[in-house]
Amino acid sequence: MNRRPLRYCGATAVLSVALLLSSCTSGTVAVKGTAGAGGVGDPLFPALGNGGYQVSHYGLDLDYDVPKQHLDATAKITAHASKDLSSFKLDLQGLKVSGVRVDGEDADFSRKGHKLTVRPAQALKKGAEFRTTVEYSGVPRELEDPDGDTDGWVKTSDGAFVSGQPAGAMTWFPGNNHPSDKAAYDFRITVPERYTAIANGELRSKKTAKGRATYSWHSAEPMATYLATATIGTFDVHQSRTSDGLPLYVAVDPKEAKASEKALEQLPAILEWTGKLFGDYPFSSAGAIVDHTPPRIDWIALESQTKPVYAGTPDAETVVHETAHQWFGDSVTPKTWEDTWLNESFATYAEWLWEEHEGGRTPQERFDELAETDEDDDLWEFPPGDPQYAENVTATPIYDRGAMVLQQLRNAVGDKTFFGILKSWPAKYRHSNADTDDFIDFCQERTDEDLTDLFDDWLYGEGQPDWEY
């Protein structure tokens, strides 16, 4: 993700906005079993995600009244119980829940903060597949992240700009809101006919009736909740294919169209270039959404799966960054938010390689410039492998010092091994999750060099390292 003036994405354990509190019930059926946990143990965001199940599919039916900013929606969530469950939780911020069913039967439910607790009429057995249907409505509200940035369902002058990292997905649909639980998605979004509704994956159909248009999108590959989008507005839409047949869907707000042309025209070339570096593109389509957002949106872009969303005109380096995220972050997703450096280091290093490709500085020259910064510079505030606090997942060390780790790795193992890692790492963990230990072990297995000091100093060392490989 990209944030102004330099960097990208944030995350939240304690939300800066007040969580709306409400409770409601439907029925009084008592069941036996164990309650699913309201969290997955994330070290930075313990309140996000839920235990006891894994989601395999979200079916989201969204009807949005743009002038009134009102959403009427139904979510159908297919999941598998990982333990015997008497109840389980979903993350949903605000919005009024009018009914919940589990496998077709009405279920008891209650609200506290951003947790929706569901009590099925019958206990769910370990290993069982179950479908939860949640009917809900209201005016979606954005969130303020611990770093002060905004995410979620953000009102624009002509619709909504939707960005989920780290917690914003729960402002518009209920789910298991943590990167460790990835699923396939189908979106059915109905809006006034003059607007366009864009989601991840491929557009299956557009149907118009009585002045309203319904867009059906399908995203087959596993996706974390924070990467889902349902951006609505007035867009110039361009559909094409790359030279090897990959479908492209590019939507640009007319206010940003002229300024965005130069960067977006390079998208096919960037996809070809990143594919040579990182291996086969991991999804069945690609594209971009460029929106005209309110001035208070103080960040640049998010790597929404298959269609990065840009909060204004991007430059080519930003397009490279978000395209690289399709491999690093979207296909290979971190197990916890503590591992977010794995996303941003590769995306930032891709920028460095692109600059060299375009005749500019080499990655080593960029590394050397950063290494000469004062020891009290933000770059050395904390080690990228240990961000310590939620607000730090968008800070400079995650990006620049993370990329410096990769340059030191390249110096240590040599170009042949390093560029092999750039392809084999996303290939091994394609469409799954990985953490820092996985990466360290993966690299060490591919070289006779002892990488212990490198990672200790550059990934985990406090302050400015005085050790050079």
Short mmCIF file of C-alpha atoms in Angstrom, two decimals:
data_model
loop_
_atom_site.label_atom_id
_atom_site.label_comp_id
_atom_site.label_asym_id
_atom_site.label_seq_id
_atom_site.Cartn_x
_atom_site.Cartn_y
_atom_site.Cartn_z
CA MET A 1 0.00 0.00 0.00
CA ASN A 2 1.05 3.62 -0.54
CA ARG A 3 0.58 6.52 1.86
CA ARG A 4 1.52 10.18 1.52
CA PRO A 5 4.07 11.54 1.36
CA LEU A 6 6.12 8.40 0.79
CA ARG A 7 4.53 5.31 2.13
CA TYR A 8 1.63 2.94 2.26
CA CYS A 9 -0.72 0.94 4.54
CA GLY A 10 -1.89 0.82 8.23
CA ALA A 11 -3.58 -1.52 10.74
CA THR A 12 -5.58 -1.44 14.01
CA ALA A 13 -5.91 -3.36 17.23
CA VAL A 14 -7.58 -0.55 19.12
CA LEU A 15 -9.69 1.48 16.71
CA SER A 16 -9.39 5.24 17.07
CA VAL A 17 -13.05 5.77 16.30
CA ALA A 18 -15.63 4.81 18.89
CA LEU A 19 -17.06 1.36 18.18
CA LEU A 20 -20.82 1.43 17.82
CA LEU A 21 -22.52 -0.71 20.46
CA SER A 22 -25.83 -2.49 19.96
CA SER A 23 -27.49 -5.80 20.76
CA CYS A 24 -30.36 -7.77 19.36
CA THR A 25 -31.60 -11.33 19.51
CA SER A 26 -33.78 -13.65 17.49
CA GLY A 27 -34.91 -16.77 19.34
CA THR A 28 -33.71 -18.39 22.54
CA VAL A 29 -32.47 -21.81 21.45
CA ALA A 30 -29.73 -23.12 23.75
CA VAL A 31 -26.93 -25.22 22.25
CA LYS A 32 -23.96 -27.03 23.68
CA GLY A 33 -20.33 -26.73 22.63
CA THR A 34 -17.46 -24.28 22.83
CA ALA A 35 -17.66 -20.59 22.01
CA GLY A 36 -15.41 -19.46 19.18
CA ALA A 37 -12.76 -16.97 20.22
CA GLY A 38 -13.09 -13.27 19.41
CA GLY A 39 -9.57 -12.97 18.02
CA VAL A 40 -6.80 -15.03 16.44
CA GLY A 41 -3.93 -13.89 18.64
CA ASP A 42 -2.48 -11.29 16.31
CA PRO A 43 0.39 -9.61 18.24
CA LEU A 44 -0.47 -6.13 16.93
CA PHE A 45 -4.24 -6.39 16.43
CA PRO A 46 -5.63 -8.90 18.93
CA ALA A 47 -9.22 -7.67 18.41
CA LEU A 48 -9.26 -8.53 14.69
CA GLY A 49 -10.32 -11.92 13.36
CA ASN A 50 -12.04 -14.81 15.11
CA GLY A 51 -11.29 -18.38 16.08
CA GLY A 52 -13.07 -21.68 15.57
CA TYR A 53 -13.61 -21.63 11.81
CA GLN A 54 -12.11 -20.88 8.40
CA VAL A 55 -14.09 -19.15 5.66
CA SER A 56 -14.03 -20.59 2.14
CA HIS A 57 -16.42 -18.21 0.37
CA TYR A 58 -18.15 -14.85 0.77
CA GLY A 59 -21.24 -14.03 -1.26
CA LEU A 60 -21.96 -10.31 -0.85
CA ASP A 61 -25.17 -8.79 -2.17
CA LEU A 62 -24.91 -5.00 -1.80
CA ASP A 63 -27.56 -2.41 -2.74
CA TYR A 64 -26.23 1.12 -2.32
CA ASP A 65 -28.25 4.33 -2.46
CA VAL A 66 -25.56 6.85 -3.42
CA PRO A 67 -27.43 10.09 -2.57
CA LYS A 68 -28.54 8.75 0.84
CA GLN A 69 -25.28 6.82 1.40
CA HIS A 70 -27.41 3.92 2.59
CA LEU A 71 -26.48 0.26 2.20
CA ASP A 72 -28.90 -2.69 2.22
CA ALA A 73 -26.98 -5.94 2.15
CA THR A 74 -26.92 -9.68 2.60
CA ALA A 75 -23.76 -11.66 3.27
CA LYS A 76 -23.63 -15.42 2.75
CA ILE A 77 -20.54 -16.87 4.37
CA THR A 78 -19.48 -20.46 3.79
CA ALA A 79 -17.04 -21.78 6.40
CA HIS A 80 -15.68 -24.91 8.03
CA ALA A 81 -15.66 -25.39 11.79
CA SER A 82 -12.19 -26.12 13.16
CA LYS A 83 -13.67 -27.21 16.51
CA ASP A 84 -17.06 -28.01 18.00
CA LEU A 85 -18.83 -24.66 18.20
CA SER A 86 -21.78 -23.51 20.26
CA SER A 87 -21.22 -19.97 18.96
CA PHE A 88 -18.85 -18.01 16.77
CA LYS A 89 -18.06 -14.39 16.04
CA LEU A 90 -17.89 -12.19 12.95
CA ASP A 91 -16.33 -8.75 12.65
CA LEU A 92 -18.84 -6.04 11.70
CA GLN A 93 -18.47 -2.36 12.59
CA GLY A 94 -21.74 -0.42 12.99
CA LEU A 95 -24.62 -1.18 10.58
CA LYS A 96 -27.84 -2.74 11.83
CA VAL A 97 -28.23 -6.50 11.70
CA SER A 98 -31.83 -7.53 11.10
CA GLY A 99 -31.42 -11.29 10.90
CA VAL A 100 -28.95 -14.17 10.99
CA ARG A 101 -29.43 -17.73 9.78
CA VAL A 102 -27.08 -20.68 9.98
CA ASP A 103 -27.75 -23.48 7.49
CA GLY A 104 -31.21 -22.04 6.85
CA GLU A 105 -32.30 -21.86 10.50
CA ASP A 106 -32.74 -18.64 12.46
CA ALA A 107 -29.84 -18.09 14.85
CA ASP A 108 -29.52 -16.13 18.05
CA PHE A 109 -27.16 -13.18 17.72
CA SER A 110 -25.83 -10.26 19.76
CA ARG A 111 -23.56 -7.26 19.23
CA LYS A 112 -20.73 -5.80 21.27
CA GLY A 113 -18.30 -3.37 19.70
CA HIS A 114 -17.32 -4.71 16.28
CA LYS A 115 -18.12 -8.32 17.22
CA LEU A 116 -21.28 -10.03 16.02
CA THR A 117 -21.77 -13.20 18.08
CA VAL A 118 -23.85 -15.91 16.40
CA ARG A 119 -25.42 -18.83 18.27
CA PRO A 120 -26.70 -21.48 15.86
CA ALA A 121 -29.84 -23.44 16.65
CA GLN A 122 -27.66 -26.56 16.69
CA ALA A 123 -24.04 -26.90 17.67
CA LEU A 124 -21.57 -27.04 14.79
CA LYS A 125 -19.38 -30.11 14.68
CA LYS A 126 -15.66 -29.94 14.05
CA GLY A 127 -14.95 -30.30 10.33
CA ALA A 128 -18.50 -29.46 9.29
CA GLU A 129 -19.20 -26.98 6.50
CA PHE A 130 -21.81 -24.38 7.40
CA ARG A 131 -23.35 -21.33 5.75
CA THR A 132 -24.19 -18.18 7.66
CA THR A 133 -26.52 -15.58 6.18
CA VAL A 134 -26.44 -12.08 7.67
CA GLU A 135 -28.94 -9.41 6.64
CA TYR A 136 -27.84 -5.89 7.52
CA SER A 137 -28.23 -2.25 6.54
CA GLY A 138 -27.30 1.32 7.39
CA VAL A 139 -24.86 4.06 6.51
CA PRO A 140 -21.31 2.60 6.45
CA ARG A 141 -18.76 4.60 8.42
CA GLU A 142 -15.05 4.80 7.78
CA LEU A 143 -12.43 4.01 10.43
CA GLU A 144 -9.42 5.94 11.67
CA ASP A 145 -6.35 3.76 11.98
CA PRO A 146 -3.86 3.95 14.86
CA ASP A 147 -1.51 5.91 12.58
CA GLY A 148 -4.26 8.50 11.96
CA ASP A 149 -5.08 7.41 8.42
CA THR A 150 -8.54 6.48 7.16
CA ASP A 151 -9.80 3.20 5.74
CA GLY A 152 -13.05 1.36 5.17
CA TRP A 153 -16.08 2.67 3.29
CA VAL A 154 -15.10 6.27 2.53
CA LYS A 155 -17.72 8.63 1.10
CA THR A 156 -16.74 10.45 -2.10
CA SER A 157 -18.63 13.11 -4.05
CA ASP A 158 -20.01 10.44 -6.40
CA GLY A 159 -20.10 7.25 -4.36
CA ALA A 160 -17.64 5.42 -2.15
CA PHE A 161 -13.94 4.66 -2.16
CA VAL A 162 -13.47 1.29 -0.47
CA SER A 163 -10.16 0.26 1.07
CA GLY A 164 -9.72 -2.35 3.78
CA GLN A 165 -6.24 -2.30 5.30
CA PRO A 166 -6.09 -3.15 8.06
CA ALA A 167 -9.60 -3.24 9.54
CA GLY A 168 -11.81 -1.40 7.07
CA ALA A 169 -13.48 -4.47 5.54
CA MET A 170 -15.73 -4.76 8.57
CA THR A 171 -17.28 -1.35 7.84
CA TRP A 172 -19.20 -2.89 4.91
CA PHE A 173 -19.44 -6.66 5.38
CA PRO A 174 -19.29 -9.19 8.23
CA GLY A 175 -16.38 -11.61 8.15
CA ASN A 176 -13.31 -13.09 9.71
CA ASN A 177 -11.33 -9.89 9.40
CA HIS A 178 -7.74 -11.10 9.56
CA PRO A 179 -5.13 -11.86 6.85
CA SER A 180 -4.78 -15.47 8.02
CA ASP A 181 -8.27 -16.38 6.75
CA LYS A 182 -8.49 -16.15 2.95
CA ALA A 183 -11.51 -17.04 0.82
CA ALA A 184 -13.09 -16.78 -2.63
CA TYR A 185 -15.65 -13.99 -3.25
CA ASP A 186 -18.71 -13.22 -5.31
CA PHE A 187 -20.07 -9.69 -5.33
CA ARG A 188 -23.48 -8.50 -6.51
CA ILE A 189 -23.56 -4.70 -6.30
CA THR A 190 -26.62 -2.64 -7.25
CA VAL A 191 -26.30 1.12 -7.75
CA PRO A 192 -28.11 3.91 -9.62
CA GLU A 193 -27.63 3.34 -13.33
CA ARG A 194 -25.34 6.33 -13.89
CA TYR A 195 -22.72 4.89 -11.50
CA THR A 196 -20.25 2.04 -11.87
CA ALA A 197 -19.61 -0.57 -9.16
CA ILE A 198 -16.21 -2.29 -9.21
CA ALA A 199 -14.99 -5.24 -7.18
CA ASN A 200 -12.18 -7.79 -7.28
CA GLY A 201 -11.87 -10.43 -9.96
CA GLU A 202 -13.82 -10.55 -13.20
CA LEU A 203 -17.07 -8.88 -14.19
CA ARG A 204 -19.53 -11.68 -14.91
CA SER A 205 -22.53 -9.55 -15.83
CA LYS A 206 -24.17 -6.13 -15.73
CA LYS A 207 -27.96 -5.95 -15.69
CA THR A 208 -30.07 -2.80 -15.72
CA ALA A 209 -33.68 -2.43 -14.58
CA LYS A 210 -35.80 0.47 -13.35
CA GLY A 211 -32.93 2.94 -13.40
CA ARG A 212 -30.54 0.75 -11.40
CA ALA A 213 -27.61 -1.38 -12.51
CA THR A 214 -26.44 -4.62 -10.91
CA TYR A 215 -22.80 -5.63 -11.35
CA SER A 216 -21.78 -9.23 -10.63
CA TRP A 217 -18.10 -9.84 -9.93
CA HIS A 218 -16.35 -13.15 -9.27
CA SER A 219 -12.99 -13.58 -7.53
CA ALA A 220 -12.02 -17.25 -7.47
CA GLU A 221 -8.54 -17.10 -5.92
CA PRO A 222 -8.24 -16.89 -2.11
CA MET A 223 -8.27 -13.31 -0.81
CA ALA A 224 -7.84 -11.73 2.62
CA THR A 225 -10.69 -9.47 3.76
CA TYR A 226 -8.52 -6.34 3.77
CA LEU A 227 -7.89 -6.76 0.03
CA ALA A 228 -11.58 -6.78 -0.95
CA THR A 229 -13.11 -3.71 -2.56
CA ALA A 230 -16.51 -2.53 -3.80
CA THR A 231 -15.70 0.94 -5.05
CA ILE A 232 -18.61 2.94 -6.49
CA GLY A 233 -18.54 6.12 -8.55
CA THR A 234 -18.40 7.75 -11.97
CA PHE A 235 -15.60 6.13 -13.94
CA ASP A 236 -14.18 5.94 -17.43
CA VAL A 237 -13.77 2.19 -17.91
CA HIS A 238 -11.24 0.61 -20.27
CA GLN A 239 -11.18 -3.16 -20.81
CA SER A 240 -8.37 -4.83 -22.74
CA ARG A 241 -5.92 -7.72 -22.59
CA THR A 242 -2.18 -7.98 -22.24
CA SER A 243 -0.13 -9.52 -25.03
CA ASP A 244 -0.42 -12.93 -23.33
CA GLY A 245 -4.20 -12.65 -22.89
CA LEU A 246 -4.58 -11.50 -19.28
CA PRO A 247 -7.83 -9.47 -18.95
CA LEU A 248 -7.35 -5.87 -17.78
CA TYR A 249 -10.09 -3.70 -16.25
CA VAL A 250 -9.04 -0.11 -15.60
CA ALA A 251 -11.52 2.40 -14.12
CA VAL A 252 -10.56 6.05 -13.73
CA ASP A 253 -12.51 8.96 -12.30
CA PRO A 254 -12.82 11.56 -15.10
CA LYS A 255 -11.21 14.17 -12.81
CA GLU A 256 -8.06 12.03 -12.68
CA ALA A 257 -8.11 10.67 -16.23
CA LYS A 258 -5.70 12.97 -18.03
CA ALA A 259 -3.09 13.02 -15.26
CA SER A 260 -3.26 9.21 -14.89
CA GLU A 261 -2.76 8.35 -18.55
CA LYS A 262 1.04 8.14 -18.53
CA ALA A 263 1.31 5.76 -15.58
CA LEU A 264 -1.66 3.56 -16.49
CA GLU A 265 -0.49 3.16 -20.09
CA GLN A 266 2.55 1.40 -18.64
CA LEU A 267 0.48 -1.19 -16.73
CA PRO A 268 0.79 -3.93 -19.39
CA ALA A 269 4.56 -3.40 -19.58
CA ILE A 270 4.81 -3.38 -15.78
CA LEU A 271 2.87 -6.64 -15.57
CA GLU A 272 5.18 -8.23 -18.13
CA TRP A 273 8.28 -6.95 -16.31
CA THR A 274 7.11 -8.07 -12.84
CA GLY A 275 6.13 -11.45 -14.27
CA LYS A 276 9.69 -12.00 -15.47
CA LEU A 277 11.02 -11.09 -12.02
CA PHE A 278 8.49 -12.85 -9.79
CA GLY A 279 7.06 -15.65 -11.91
CA ASP A 280 3.63 -16.23 -13.35
CA TYR A 281 1.03 -13.60 -12.40
CA PRO A 282 -0.99 -15.22 -9.58
CA PHE A 283 -4.53 -14.18 -10.57
CA SER A 284 -6.89 -14.49 -13.52
CA SER A 285 -7.20 -10.74 -14.20
CA ALA A 286 -5.55 -7.42 -13.39
CA GLY A 287 -6.38 -3.75 -13.49
CA ALA A 288 -6.63 -0.53 -11.52
CA ILE A 289 -9.14 1.82 -9.91
CA VAL A 290 -8.23 5.52 -9.78
CA ASP A 291 -10.71 7.55 -7.74
CA HIS A 292 -11.03 11.21 -6.89
CA THR A 293 -11.06 11.15 -3.10
CA PRO A 294 -11.55 13.82 -0.43
CA PRO A 295 -8.42 15.86 0.46
CA ARG A 296 -8.46 14.42 3.99
CA ILE A 297 -7.51 10.98 2.61
CA ASP A 298 -3.82 11.12 3.46
CA TRP A 299 -2.52 8.09 1.59
CA ILE A 300 -1.90 7.04 -1.96
CA ALA A 301 -2.88 3.45 -2.80
CA LEU A 302 -3.81 -0.02 -1.61
CA GLU A 303 -3.03 -3.32 -3.31
CA SER A 304 -6.65 -4.51 -3.54
CA GLN A 305 -6.47 -7.94 -5.15
CA THR A 306 -6.47 -7.81 -8.99
CA LYS A 307 -7.33 -4.07 -8.94
CA PRO A 308 -5.21 -1.78 -6.77
CA VAL A 309 -7.14 1.30 -5.71
CA TYR A 310 -5.46 4.69 -6.06
CA ALA A 311 -6.72 7.67 -4.06
CA GLY A 312 -5.82 10.02 -6.90
CA THR A 313 -3.39 10.03 -9.82
CA PRO A 314 -0.57 7.47 -9.44
CA ASP A 315 2.92 7.68 -10.86
CA ALA A 316 4.67 4.71 -12.49
CA GLU A 317 6.62 3.75 -9.34
CA THR A 318 3.39 3.55 -7.35
CA VAL A 319 1.84 1.32 -10.04
CA VAL A 320 4.95 -0.89 -9.85
CA HIS A 321 4.67 -1.03 -6.06
CA GLU A 322 1.01 -2.08 -6.05
CA THR A 323 1.53 -4.52 -8.93
CA ALA A 324 4.36 -6.23 -7.04
CA HIS A 325 1.97 -6.61 -4.11
CA GLN A 326 -0.14 -8.98 -6.20
CA TRP A 327 2.63 -11.52 -5.54
CA PHE A 328 3.82 -10.19 -2.17
CA GLY A 329 0.89 -9.54 0.14
CA ASP A 330 -2.02 -10.67 -2.02
CA SER A 331 -0.96 -14.13 -3.20
CA VAL A 332 1.56 -14.68 -0.38
CA THR A 333 -0.23 -13.08 2.55
CA PRO A 334 1.32 -12.60 6.01
CA LYS A 335 0.12 -14.81 8.83
CA THR A 336 -0.07 -11.80 11.16
CA TRP A 337 0.24 -8.02 10.81
CA GLU A 338 3.63 -8.29 12.50
CA ASP A 339 4.91 -9.82 9.25
CA THR A 340 3.77 -6.90 7.06
CA TRP A 341 7.39 -6.05 6.21
CA LEU A 342 7.28 -9.10 3.93
CA ASN A 343 4.66 -7.30 1.84
CA GLU A 344 6.22 -3.87 1.76
CA SER A 345 9.90 -4.77 1.46
CA PHE A 346 9.37 -6.62 -1.83
CA ALA A 347 7.02 -3.96 -3.21
CA THR A 348 9.51 -1.22 -2.31
CA TYR A 349 12.42 -3.21 -3.72
CA ALA A 350 10.42 -3.60 -6.94
CA GLU A 351 10.38 0.22 -7.13
CA TRP A 352 14.16 0.22 -6.79
CA LEU A 353 14.54 -2.33 -9.56
CA TRP A 354 12.14 -0.39 -11.78
CA GLU A 355 14.15 2.81 -11.36
CA GLU A 356 17.26 0.95 -12.48
CA HIS A 357 15.29 -0.56 -15.37
CA GLU A 358 14.32 2.96 -16.44
CA GLY A 359 17.95 4.15 -16.37
CA GLY A 360 18.04 5.62 -12.86
CA ARG A 361 19.76 4.67 -9.62
CA THR A 362 20.62 1.06 -8.88
CA PRO A 363 19.21 -0.66 -5.77
CA GLN A 364 22.68 -0.52 -4.23
CA GLU A 365 22.83 3.24 -4.80
CA ARG A 366 19.45 3.67 -3.15
CA PHE A 367 20.61 1.48 -0.28
CA ASP A 368 23.79 3.55 0.13
CA GLU A 369 21.84 6.81 0.23
CA LEU A 370 19.56 5.47 2.96
CA ALA A 371 22.47 3.98 4.92
CA GLU A 372 24.01 7.45 5.19
CA THR A 373 20.99 8.98 6.94
CA ASP A 374 21.43 10.17 10.52
CA GLU A 375 20.96 7.62 13.26
CA ASP A 376 17.99 9.61 14.61
CA ASP A 377 16.17 9.42 11.26
CA ASP A 378 12.77 7.72 11.22
CA LEU A 379 14.35 4.95 9.16
CA TRP A 380 16.07 3.59 12.28
CA GLU A 381 13.17 4.10 14.71
CA PHE A 382 12.47 0.37 15.03
CA PRO A 383 13.49 -2.85 13.23
CA PRO A 384 11.15 -3.94 10.40
CA GLY A 385 10.82 -7.47 11.76
CA ASP A 386 9.52 -6.16 15.09
CA PRO A 387 7.18 -3.18 14.55
CA GLN A 388 6.09 -3.39 18.22
CA TYR A 389 3.00 -1.17 17.90
CA ALA A 390 -0.01 -1.09 15.58
CA GLU A 391 0.73 2.42 14.30
CA ASN A 392 4.17 1.30 13.09
CA VAL A 393 2.97 -1.03 10.33
CA THR A 394 2.82 1.96 7.97
CA ALA A 395 6.07 3.55 9.08
CA THR A 396 9.26 4.06 7.07
CA PRO A 397 11.27 1.10 8.48
CA ILE A 398 8.67 -1.37 7.18
CA TYR A 399 9.23 -0.07 3.65
CA ASP A 400 12.72 1.33 3.22
CA ARG A 401 14.63 -0.63 5.83
CA GLY A 402 12.67 -3.71 4.74
CA ALA A 403 13.98 -3.16 1.21
CA MET A 404 17.46 -2.67 2.65
CA VAL A 405 17.19 -6.14 4.19
CA LEU A 406 16.59 -7.53 0.73
CA GLN A 407 19.56 -5.65 -0.74
CA GLN A 408 21.79 -7.04 2.00
CA LEU A 409 20.40 -10.49 1.27
CA ARG A 410 21.23 -10.00 -2.40
CA ASN A 411 24.79 -8.99 -1.49
CA ALA A 412 25.14 -12.03 0.74
CA VAL A 413 23.83 -14.77 -1.55
CA GLY A 414 24.63 -13.30 -4.97
CA ASP A 415 22.39 -12.31 -7.83
CA LYS A 416 21.63 -15.81 -9.13
CA THR A 417 20.34 -17.06 -5.78
CA PHE A 418 18.63 -13.78 -4.91
CA PHE A 419 16.64 -13.50 -8.13
CA GLY A 420 15.80 -17.17 -7.78
CA ILE A 421 14.30 -16.36 -4.38
CA LEU A 422 12.21 -13.59 -5.95
CA LYS A 423 10.49 -16.28 -8.05
CA SER A 424 10.56 -19.35 -5.84
CA TRP A 425 9.27 -17.67 -2.64
CA PRO A 426 5.92 -16.57 -4.14
CA ALA A 427 5.70 -19.86 -6.04
CA LYS A 428 6.00 -21.97 -2.88
CA TYR A 429 3.45 -19.94 -0.89
CA ARG A 430 1.14 -19.09 -3.80
CA HIS A 431 -2.38 -18.25 -2.55
CA SER A 432 -1.45 -19.03 1.06
CA ASN A 433 0.10 -17.43 4.16
CA ALA A 434 3.68 -17.16 5.39
CA ASP A 435 5.58 -15.44 8.17
CA THR A 436 9.08 -14.11 8.79
CA ASP A 437 10.43 -17.40 10.13
CA ASP A 438 9.22 -19.11 6.95
CA PHE A 439 11.13 -16.56 4.88
CA ILE A 440 14.35 -16.80 6.88
CA ASP A 441 14.31 -20.60 6.67
CA PHE A 442 13.48 -20.43 2.96
CA CYS A 443 16.49 -18.19 2.25
CA GLN A 444 18.90 -20.14 4.44
CA GLU A 445 18.00 -23.38 2.64
CA ARG A 446 19.18 -21.81 -0.63
CA THR A 447 22.67 -20.73 0.34
CA ASP A 448 25.75 -21.98 2.14
CA GLU A 449 26.23 -18.50 3.63
CA ASP A 450 25.23 -18.18 7.27
CA LEU A 451 22.49 -15.51 7.23
CA THR A 452 22.05 -15.30 11.00
CA ASP A 453 23.95 -12.04 11.50
CA LEU A 454 22.34 -10.44 8.45
CA PHE A 455 18.80 -10.96 9.73
CA ASP A 456 19.72 -10.27 13.36
CA ASP A 457 21.22 -6.89 12.46
CA TRP A 458 19.09 -5.66 9.60
CA LEU A 459 15.72 -7.22 10.33
CA TYR A 460 15.71 -7.29 14.13
CA GLY A 461 18.56 -5.03 15.26
CA GLU A 462 17.74 -1.83 17.13
CA GLY A 463 19.02 1.43 15.69
CA GLN A 464 21.36 1.86 12.76
CA PRO A 465 23.33 -1.34 12.07
CA ASP A 466 27.10 -0.92 12.09
CA TRP A 467 27.64 -4.26 10.38
CA GLU A 468 27.93 -4.58 6.61
CA TYR A 469 27.90 -7.78 4.59
#
